CSV table of C-alpha atoms and ligand atoms in Angstrom, one decimal:
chain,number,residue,atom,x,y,z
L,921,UNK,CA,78.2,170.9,302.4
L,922,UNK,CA,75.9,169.7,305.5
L,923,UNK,CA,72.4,170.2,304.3
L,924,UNK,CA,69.2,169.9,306.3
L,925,UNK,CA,65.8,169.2,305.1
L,926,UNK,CA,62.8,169.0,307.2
L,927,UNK,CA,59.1,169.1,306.1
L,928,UNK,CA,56.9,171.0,308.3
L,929,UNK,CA,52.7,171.9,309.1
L,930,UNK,CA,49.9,169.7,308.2
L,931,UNK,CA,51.0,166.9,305.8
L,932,UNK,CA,50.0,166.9,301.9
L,933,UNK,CA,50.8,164.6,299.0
L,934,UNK,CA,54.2,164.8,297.3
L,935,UNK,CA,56.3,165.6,300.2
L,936,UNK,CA,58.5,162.7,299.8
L,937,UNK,CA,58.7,163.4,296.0
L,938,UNK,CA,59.8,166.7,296.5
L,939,UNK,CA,62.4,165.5,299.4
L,940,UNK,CA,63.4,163.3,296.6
L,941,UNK,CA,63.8,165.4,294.3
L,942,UNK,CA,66.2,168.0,296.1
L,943,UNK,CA,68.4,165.2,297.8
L,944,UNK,CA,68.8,163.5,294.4
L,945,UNK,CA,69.7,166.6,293.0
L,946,UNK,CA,72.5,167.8,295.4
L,947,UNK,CA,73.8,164.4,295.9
L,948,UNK,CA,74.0,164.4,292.2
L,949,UNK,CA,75.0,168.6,291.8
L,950,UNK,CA,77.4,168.0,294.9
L,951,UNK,CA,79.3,164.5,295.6
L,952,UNK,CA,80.6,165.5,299.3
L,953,UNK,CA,76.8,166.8,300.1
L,954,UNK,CA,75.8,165.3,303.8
L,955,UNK,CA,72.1,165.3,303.9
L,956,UNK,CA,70.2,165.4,307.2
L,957,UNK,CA,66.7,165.0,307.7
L,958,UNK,CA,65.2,166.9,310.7
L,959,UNK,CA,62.6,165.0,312.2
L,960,UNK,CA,58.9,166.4,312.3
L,961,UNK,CA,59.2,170.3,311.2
L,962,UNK,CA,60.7,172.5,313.4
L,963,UNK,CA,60.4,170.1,316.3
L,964,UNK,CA,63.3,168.6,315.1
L,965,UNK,CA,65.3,172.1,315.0
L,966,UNK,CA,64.4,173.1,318.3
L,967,UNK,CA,65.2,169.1,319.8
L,968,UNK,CA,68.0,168.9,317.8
L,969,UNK,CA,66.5,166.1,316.5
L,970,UNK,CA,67.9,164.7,313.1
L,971,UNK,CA,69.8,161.8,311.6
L,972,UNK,CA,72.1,161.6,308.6
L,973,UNK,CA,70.6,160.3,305.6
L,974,UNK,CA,71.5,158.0,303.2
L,975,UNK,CA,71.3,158.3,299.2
L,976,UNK,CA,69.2,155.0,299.3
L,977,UNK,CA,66.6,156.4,301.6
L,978,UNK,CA,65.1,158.9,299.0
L,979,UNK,CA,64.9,156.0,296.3
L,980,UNK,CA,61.7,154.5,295.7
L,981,UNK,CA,59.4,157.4,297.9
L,982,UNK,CA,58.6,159.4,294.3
L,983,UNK,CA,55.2,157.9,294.8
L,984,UNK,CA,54.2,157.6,298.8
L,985,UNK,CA,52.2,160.0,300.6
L,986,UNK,CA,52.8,161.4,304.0
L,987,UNK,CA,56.5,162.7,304.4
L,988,UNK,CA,59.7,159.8,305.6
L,989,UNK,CA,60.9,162.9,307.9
L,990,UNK,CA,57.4,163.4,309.9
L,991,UNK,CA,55.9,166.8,310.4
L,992,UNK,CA,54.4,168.7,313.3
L,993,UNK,CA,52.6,172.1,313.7
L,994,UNK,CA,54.8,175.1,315.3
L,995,UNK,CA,52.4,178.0,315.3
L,996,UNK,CA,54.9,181.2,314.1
L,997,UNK,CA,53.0,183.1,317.0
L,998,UNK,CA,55.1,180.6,319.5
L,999,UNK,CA,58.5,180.6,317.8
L,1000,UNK,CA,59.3,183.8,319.6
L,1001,UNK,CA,57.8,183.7,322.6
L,1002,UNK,CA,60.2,182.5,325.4
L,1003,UNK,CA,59.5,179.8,327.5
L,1004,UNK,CA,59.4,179.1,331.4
L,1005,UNK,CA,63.0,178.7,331.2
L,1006,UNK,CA,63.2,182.4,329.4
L,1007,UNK,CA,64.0,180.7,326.0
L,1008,UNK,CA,62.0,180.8,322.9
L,1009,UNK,CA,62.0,178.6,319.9
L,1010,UNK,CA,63.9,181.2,317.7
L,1011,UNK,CA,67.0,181.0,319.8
L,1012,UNK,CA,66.7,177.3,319.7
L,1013,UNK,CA,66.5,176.8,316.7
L,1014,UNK,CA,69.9,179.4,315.9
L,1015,UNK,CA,72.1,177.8,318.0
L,1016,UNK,CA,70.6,174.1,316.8
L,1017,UNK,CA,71.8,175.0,313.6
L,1018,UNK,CA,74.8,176.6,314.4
L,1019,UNK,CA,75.9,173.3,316.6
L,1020,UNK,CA,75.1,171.0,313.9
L,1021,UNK,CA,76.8,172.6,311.4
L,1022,UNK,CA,74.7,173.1,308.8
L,1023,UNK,CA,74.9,175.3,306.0
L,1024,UNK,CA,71.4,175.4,304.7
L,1025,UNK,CA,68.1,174.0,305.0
L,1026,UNK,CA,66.0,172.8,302.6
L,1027,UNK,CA,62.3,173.5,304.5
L,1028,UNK,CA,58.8,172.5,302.6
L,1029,UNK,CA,56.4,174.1,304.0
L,1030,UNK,CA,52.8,175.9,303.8
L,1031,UNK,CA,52.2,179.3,305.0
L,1032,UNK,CA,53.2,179.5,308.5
L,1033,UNK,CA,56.3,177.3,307.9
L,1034,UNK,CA,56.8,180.4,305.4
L,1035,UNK,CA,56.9,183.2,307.9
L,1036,UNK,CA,59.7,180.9,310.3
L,1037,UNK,CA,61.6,180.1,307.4
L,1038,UNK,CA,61.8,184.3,306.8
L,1039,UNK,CA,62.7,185.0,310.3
L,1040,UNK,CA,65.0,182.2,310.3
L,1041,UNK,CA,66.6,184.0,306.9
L,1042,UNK,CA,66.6,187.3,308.8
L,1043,UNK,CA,68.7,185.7,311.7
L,1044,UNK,CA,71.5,184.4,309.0
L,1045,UNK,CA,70.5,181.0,308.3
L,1046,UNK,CA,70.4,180.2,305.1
L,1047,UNK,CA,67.3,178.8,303.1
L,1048,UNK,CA,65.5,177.6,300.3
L,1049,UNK,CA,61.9,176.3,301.1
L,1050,UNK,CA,59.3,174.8,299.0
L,1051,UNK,CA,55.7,175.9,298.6
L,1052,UNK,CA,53.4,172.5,299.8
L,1053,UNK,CA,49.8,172.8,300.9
L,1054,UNK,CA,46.9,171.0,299.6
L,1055,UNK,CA,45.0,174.7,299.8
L,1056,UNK,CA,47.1,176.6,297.2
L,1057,UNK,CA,46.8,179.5,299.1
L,1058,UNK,CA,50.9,180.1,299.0
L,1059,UNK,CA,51.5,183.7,297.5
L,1060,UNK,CA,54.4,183.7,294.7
L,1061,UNK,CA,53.8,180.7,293.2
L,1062,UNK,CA,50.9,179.6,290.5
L,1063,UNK,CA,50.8,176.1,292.0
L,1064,UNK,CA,52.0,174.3,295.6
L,1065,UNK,CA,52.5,170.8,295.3
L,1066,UNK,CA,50.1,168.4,297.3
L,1067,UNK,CA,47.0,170.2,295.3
L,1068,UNK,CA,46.3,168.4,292.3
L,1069,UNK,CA,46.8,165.3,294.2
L,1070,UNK,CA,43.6,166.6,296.5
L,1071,UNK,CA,41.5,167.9,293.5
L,1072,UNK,CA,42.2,164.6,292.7
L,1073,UNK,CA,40.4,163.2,296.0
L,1074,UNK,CA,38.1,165.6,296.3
L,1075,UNK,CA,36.2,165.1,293.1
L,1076,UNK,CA,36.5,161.1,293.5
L,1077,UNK,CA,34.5,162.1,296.7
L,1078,UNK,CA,31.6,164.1,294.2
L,1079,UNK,CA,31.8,161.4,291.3
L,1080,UNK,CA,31.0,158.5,293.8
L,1081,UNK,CA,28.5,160.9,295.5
L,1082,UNK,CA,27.4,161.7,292.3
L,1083,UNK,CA,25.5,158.7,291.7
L,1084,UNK,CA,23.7,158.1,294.9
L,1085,UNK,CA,22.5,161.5,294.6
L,1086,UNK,CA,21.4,161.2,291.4
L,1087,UNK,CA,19.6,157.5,292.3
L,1088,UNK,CA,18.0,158.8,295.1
L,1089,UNK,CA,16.9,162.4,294.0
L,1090,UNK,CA,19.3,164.1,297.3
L,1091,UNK,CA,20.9,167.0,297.7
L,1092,UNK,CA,24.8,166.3,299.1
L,1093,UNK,CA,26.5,169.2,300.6
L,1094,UNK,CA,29.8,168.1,300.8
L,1095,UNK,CA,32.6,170.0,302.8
L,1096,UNK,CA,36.0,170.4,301.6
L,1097,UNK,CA,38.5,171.5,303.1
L,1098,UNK,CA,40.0,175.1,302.8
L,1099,UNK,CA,39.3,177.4,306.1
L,1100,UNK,CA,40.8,180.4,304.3
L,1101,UNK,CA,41.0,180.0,300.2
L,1102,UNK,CA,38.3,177.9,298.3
L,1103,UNK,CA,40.9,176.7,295.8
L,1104,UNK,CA,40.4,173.1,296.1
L,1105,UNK,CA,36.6,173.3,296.8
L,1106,UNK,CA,36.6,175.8,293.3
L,1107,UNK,CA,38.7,173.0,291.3
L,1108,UNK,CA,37.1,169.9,292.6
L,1109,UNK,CA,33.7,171.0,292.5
L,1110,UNK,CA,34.3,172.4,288.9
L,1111,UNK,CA,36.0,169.0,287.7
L,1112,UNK,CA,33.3,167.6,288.8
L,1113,UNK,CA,30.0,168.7,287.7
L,1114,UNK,CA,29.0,170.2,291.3
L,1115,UNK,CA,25.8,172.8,291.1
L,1116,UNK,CA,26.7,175.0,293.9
L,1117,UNK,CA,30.4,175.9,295.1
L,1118,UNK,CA,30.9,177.7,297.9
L,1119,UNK,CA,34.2,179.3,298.9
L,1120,UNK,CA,35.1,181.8,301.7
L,1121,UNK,CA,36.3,184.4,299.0
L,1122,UNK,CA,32.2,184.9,298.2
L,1123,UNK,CA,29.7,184.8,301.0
L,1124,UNK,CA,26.8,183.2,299.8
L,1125,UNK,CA,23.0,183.6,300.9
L,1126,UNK,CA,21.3,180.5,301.9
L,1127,UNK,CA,18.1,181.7,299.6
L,1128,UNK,CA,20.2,181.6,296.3
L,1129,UNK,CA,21.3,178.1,297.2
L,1130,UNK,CA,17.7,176.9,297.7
L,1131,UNK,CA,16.7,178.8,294.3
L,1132,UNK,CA,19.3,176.9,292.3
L,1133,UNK,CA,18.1,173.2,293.8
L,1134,UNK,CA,14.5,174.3,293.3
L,1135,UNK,CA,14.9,175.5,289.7
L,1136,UNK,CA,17.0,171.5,288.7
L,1137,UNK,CA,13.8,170.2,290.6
L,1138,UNK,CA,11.6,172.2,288.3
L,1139,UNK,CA,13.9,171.0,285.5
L,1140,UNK,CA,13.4,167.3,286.3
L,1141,UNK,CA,17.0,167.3,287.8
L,1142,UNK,CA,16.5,165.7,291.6
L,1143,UNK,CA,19.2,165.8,292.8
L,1144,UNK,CA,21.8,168.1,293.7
L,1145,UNK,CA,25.8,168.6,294.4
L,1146,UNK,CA,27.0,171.1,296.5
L,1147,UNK,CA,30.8,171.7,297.0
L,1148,UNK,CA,31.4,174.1,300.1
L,1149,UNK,CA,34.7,175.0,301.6
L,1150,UNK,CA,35.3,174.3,305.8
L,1151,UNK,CA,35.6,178.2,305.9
L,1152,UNK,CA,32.5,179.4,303.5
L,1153,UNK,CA,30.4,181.8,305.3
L,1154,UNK,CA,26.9,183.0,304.2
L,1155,UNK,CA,27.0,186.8,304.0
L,1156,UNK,CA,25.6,187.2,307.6
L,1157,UNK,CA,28.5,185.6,309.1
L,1158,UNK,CA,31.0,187.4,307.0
L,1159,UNK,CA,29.7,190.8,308.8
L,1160,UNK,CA,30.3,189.6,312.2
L,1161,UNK,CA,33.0,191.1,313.5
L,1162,UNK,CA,36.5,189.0,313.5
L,1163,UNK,CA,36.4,187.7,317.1
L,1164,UNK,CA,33.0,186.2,316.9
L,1165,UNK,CA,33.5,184.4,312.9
L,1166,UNK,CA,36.7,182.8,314.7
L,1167,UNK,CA,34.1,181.1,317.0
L,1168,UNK,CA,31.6,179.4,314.1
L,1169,UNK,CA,33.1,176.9,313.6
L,1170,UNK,CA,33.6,175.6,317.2
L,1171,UNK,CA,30.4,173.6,317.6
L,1172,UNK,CA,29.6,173.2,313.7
L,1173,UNK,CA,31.1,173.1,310.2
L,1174,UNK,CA,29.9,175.0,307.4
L,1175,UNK,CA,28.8,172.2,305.8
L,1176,UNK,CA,26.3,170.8,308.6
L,1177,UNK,CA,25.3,174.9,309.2
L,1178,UNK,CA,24.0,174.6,305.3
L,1179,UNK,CA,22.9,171.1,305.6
L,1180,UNK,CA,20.6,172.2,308.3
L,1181,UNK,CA,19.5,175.7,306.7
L,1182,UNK,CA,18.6,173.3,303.4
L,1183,UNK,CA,16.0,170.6,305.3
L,1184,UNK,CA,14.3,174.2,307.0
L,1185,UNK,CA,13.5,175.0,302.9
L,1186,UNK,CA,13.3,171.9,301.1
L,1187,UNK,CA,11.1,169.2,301.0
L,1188,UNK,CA,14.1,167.3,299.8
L,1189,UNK,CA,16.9,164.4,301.8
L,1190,UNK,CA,19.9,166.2,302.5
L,1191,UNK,CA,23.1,164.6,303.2
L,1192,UNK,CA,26.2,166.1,304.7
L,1193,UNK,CA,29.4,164.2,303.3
L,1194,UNK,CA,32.9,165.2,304.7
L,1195,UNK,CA,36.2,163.6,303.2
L,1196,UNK,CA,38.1,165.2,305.8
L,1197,UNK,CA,42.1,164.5,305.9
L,1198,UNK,CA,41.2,161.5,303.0
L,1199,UNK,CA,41.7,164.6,300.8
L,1200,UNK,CA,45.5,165.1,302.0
L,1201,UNK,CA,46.4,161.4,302.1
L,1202,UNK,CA,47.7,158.6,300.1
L,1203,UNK,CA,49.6,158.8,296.8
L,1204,UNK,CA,50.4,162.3,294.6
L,1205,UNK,CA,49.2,162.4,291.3
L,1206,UNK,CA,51.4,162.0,288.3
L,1207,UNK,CA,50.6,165.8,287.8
L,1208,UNK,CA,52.3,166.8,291.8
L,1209,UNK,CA,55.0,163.9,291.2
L,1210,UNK,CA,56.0,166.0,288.2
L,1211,UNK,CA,56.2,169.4,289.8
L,1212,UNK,CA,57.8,168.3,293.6
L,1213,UNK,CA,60.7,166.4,291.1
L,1214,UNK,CA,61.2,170.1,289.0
L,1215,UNK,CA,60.9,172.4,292.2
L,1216,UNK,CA,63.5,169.8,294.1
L,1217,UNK,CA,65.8,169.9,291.3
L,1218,UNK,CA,65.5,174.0,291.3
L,1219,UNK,CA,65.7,173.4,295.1
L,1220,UNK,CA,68.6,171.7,294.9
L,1221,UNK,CA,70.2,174.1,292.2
L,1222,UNK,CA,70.0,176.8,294.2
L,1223,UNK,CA,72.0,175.6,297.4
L,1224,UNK,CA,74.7,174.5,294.7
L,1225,UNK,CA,74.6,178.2,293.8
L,1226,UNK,CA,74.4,179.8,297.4
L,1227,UNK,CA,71.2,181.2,296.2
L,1228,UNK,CA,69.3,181.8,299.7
L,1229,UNK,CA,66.5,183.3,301.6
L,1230,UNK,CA,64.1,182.5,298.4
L,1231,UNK,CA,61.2,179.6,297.5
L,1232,UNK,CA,61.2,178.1,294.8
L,1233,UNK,CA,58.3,178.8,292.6
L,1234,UNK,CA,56.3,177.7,289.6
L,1235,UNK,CA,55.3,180.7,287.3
L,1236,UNK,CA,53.4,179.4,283.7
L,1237,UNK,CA,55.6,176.7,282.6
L,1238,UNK,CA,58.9,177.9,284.6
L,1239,UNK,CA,60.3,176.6,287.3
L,1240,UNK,CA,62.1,179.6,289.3
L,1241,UNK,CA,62.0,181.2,292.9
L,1242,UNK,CA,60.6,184.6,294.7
L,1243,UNK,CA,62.2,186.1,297.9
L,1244,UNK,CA,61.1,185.1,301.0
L,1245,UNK,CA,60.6,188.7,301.7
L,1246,UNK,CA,57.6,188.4,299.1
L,1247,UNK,CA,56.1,185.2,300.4
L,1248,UNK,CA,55.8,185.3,304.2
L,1249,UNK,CA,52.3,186.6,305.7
L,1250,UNK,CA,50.9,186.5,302.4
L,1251,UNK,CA,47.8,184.7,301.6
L,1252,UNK,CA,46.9,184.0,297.9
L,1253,UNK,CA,43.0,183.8,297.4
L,1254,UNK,CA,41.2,183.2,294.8
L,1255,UNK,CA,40.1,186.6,293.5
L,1256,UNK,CA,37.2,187.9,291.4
L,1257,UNK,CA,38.7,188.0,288.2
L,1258,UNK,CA,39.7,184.3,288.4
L,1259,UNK,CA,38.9,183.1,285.0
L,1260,UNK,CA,37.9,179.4,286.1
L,1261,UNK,CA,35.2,182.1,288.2
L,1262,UNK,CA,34.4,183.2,284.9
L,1263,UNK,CA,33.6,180.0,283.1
L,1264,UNK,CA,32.1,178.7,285.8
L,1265,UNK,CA,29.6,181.1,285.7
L,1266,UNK,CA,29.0,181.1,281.7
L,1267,UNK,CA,28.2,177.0,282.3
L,1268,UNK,CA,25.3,178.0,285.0
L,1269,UNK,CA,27.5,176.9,288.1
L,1270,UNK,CA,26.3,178.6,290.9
L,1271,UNK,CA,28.5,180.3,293.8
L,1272,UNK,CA,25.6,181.2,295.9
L,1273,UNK,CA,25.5,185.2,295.5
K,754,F6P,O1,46.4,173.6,305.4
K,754,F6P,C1,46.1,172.3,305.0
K,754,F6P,C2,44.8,171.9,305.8
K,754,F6P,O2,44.5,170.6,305.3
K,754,F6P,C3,43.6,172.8,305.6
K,754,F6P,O3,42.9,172.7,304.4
K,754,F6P,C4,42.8,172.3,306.8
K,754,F6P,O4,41.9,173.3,307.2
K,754,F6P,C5,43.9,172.1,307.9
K,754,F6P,O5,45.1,171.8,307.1
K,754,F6P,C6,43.6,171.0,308.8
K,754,F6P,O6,44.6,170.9,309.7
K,754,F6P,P1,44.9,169.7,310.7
K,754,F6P,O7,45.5,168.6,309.9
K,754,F6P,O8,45.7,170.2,311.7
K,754,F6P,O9,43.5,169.2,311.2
């Protein structure tokens, strides 16, 4: 068999894990297997750009960040669209993939990589993709791989913070990232000890914030922690219409919008703190190596059984897959009867209602 793999949308951790874990798996499953990595995402489909790999290539990666293949952002709006030349990406990629010969592709992706990989299912190629994102935001799966690694990141980011706050009696705001779920703002502000988390699922009001500070002051507790997601909106801004809540974060970010509501209340130093892409960078924990090496292996498994058109998944402790069909344009959020919501609120935590 002639198997692609390609790795595709913003970078996360464990990507070269979970390459590593499908190519030792068919190479294993599958002694004739060729392996071909298609360079940066779909780029590489649409270029035919890719190069036989080698068994030795996917030794000793289990641990490093980024992704051996590269990766690139292919918006799903474009992949139909035809060009100047009257061809679109779609097409491209078909005949690509019929010229090289493939038989499957092996695609790790987040959410838009989802909805190509579908259509590219639809058009009769076949695929098995893997859920990555450092959001979590992947419908049919409990976990993607890349977000324990940036819970991991993000709450070094509070802990360090933790302790200048607390020496200098500040409040932080610091902005994590997450435009449309506030998994990993929810996770890392909960593992580590944050007062306020603010997620786009829950609009917050800017009063309830400053309540929450002012009542630690009152407490003796000087300092602050806030944990806000890049796409947390106060209530007002949830109620403008679409067009115009696209536009907020043009000329700000939610974090220097509160930062800047904060100094207008309190008599307090407040300091905007923003990890950025350090939160999708350097190793995978022990926890994402774990998971990328059992979803490559199901990966794997299920080209050996011609089992296409589905990601794999992990559901409780099982490692199995969901049809594409299920996946694509789906979002999962984190929803009000999360029970991490739950506890969160029992222990005092605030989410800014
Ligand atoms: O989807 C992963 C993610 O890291 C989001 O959390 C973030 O909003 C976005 O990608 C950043 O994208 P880029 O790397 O293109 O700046």
């Amino acid at each position: 068999m002639r198997i692609g793999l390609l790795t595709s949308g913003g970078d996360c951790q464990g990507l070269n894990a979970a390459l590593r874990g499908a190519a030792k798996t068919l190479y294993n499953l599958l002694p004739d297997v060729e392996i071909y990595g298609i360079m940066d995402g779909y780029k590489g489909l649409i270029e035919a750009d890719w190069r036989k790999m080698e068994p030795h290539e996917f030794s000793g990666i289990l641990q490093e960040g980024g992704t051996i293949l590269g990766t690139s952002r292919q918006p799903f709006k474009t992949i139909s669209k035809p060009d100047e030349n009257d061809v679109d990406k779609l097409s491209m990629m078909l005949s690509n993939y019929k010229a090289g010969g493939f038989d499957a592709l092996v695609i790790l992706g987040g959410n838009g990589t989802h909805k190509t990989a579908n259509l590219l299912s639809q058009h009769g190629v076949n695929v098995v993709t893997m859920p990555k994102t450092i959001d979590n935001d992947i419908y049919g799966t409990d976990m993607t791989f890349g977000f324990d690694s940036a819970v991991q990141r993000a709450s070094s980011v509070i802990d360090a913070i933790h302790t200048t706050a607390a020496s200098h009696g500040r409040v932080f705001v610091i902005e994590l990232m997450g435009h449309k779920a506030g998994w990993l703002a929810l996770y890392a502000g909960f593992a580590s000890g944050a007062d306020v988390i603010l997620i786009p699922e829950i609009p917050y009001r800017v009063k309830s914030v400053v309540e929450v500070i002012e009542k630690r002051n009152s407490q003796g507790k000087k300092f602050s922690l806030i944990a806000i997601a890049e796409g947390a909106l106060t209530k007002k801004e949830a109620e403008l219409p679409k067009k115009e809540r696209k536009k907020i974060n043009e000329n700000s970010t939610s974090g220097m919008r509160l930062a800047g509501e904060l100094r207008e209340h309190l008599m307090q130093d407040v300091r905007t703190v923003m990890p950025g892409h350090f939160q999708r960078g350097g190793d995978p924990t022990h926890v994402d190596r774990a998971l990328c090496s059992r979803l490559g292996a199901k990966a794997g498994e299920m080209v050996r059984n011609r089992e296409f058109g589905r990601m794999v998944s992990l559901r409780g402790d099982s490692i199995t897959s969901v049809p594409l069909g299920q996946v694509a344009g789906k979002l999962k959020t984190v929803p009000e009867n999360c029970e991490i919501l739950h506890q969160a609120r029992l222990l005092g935590l605030s989410f800014g209602e």
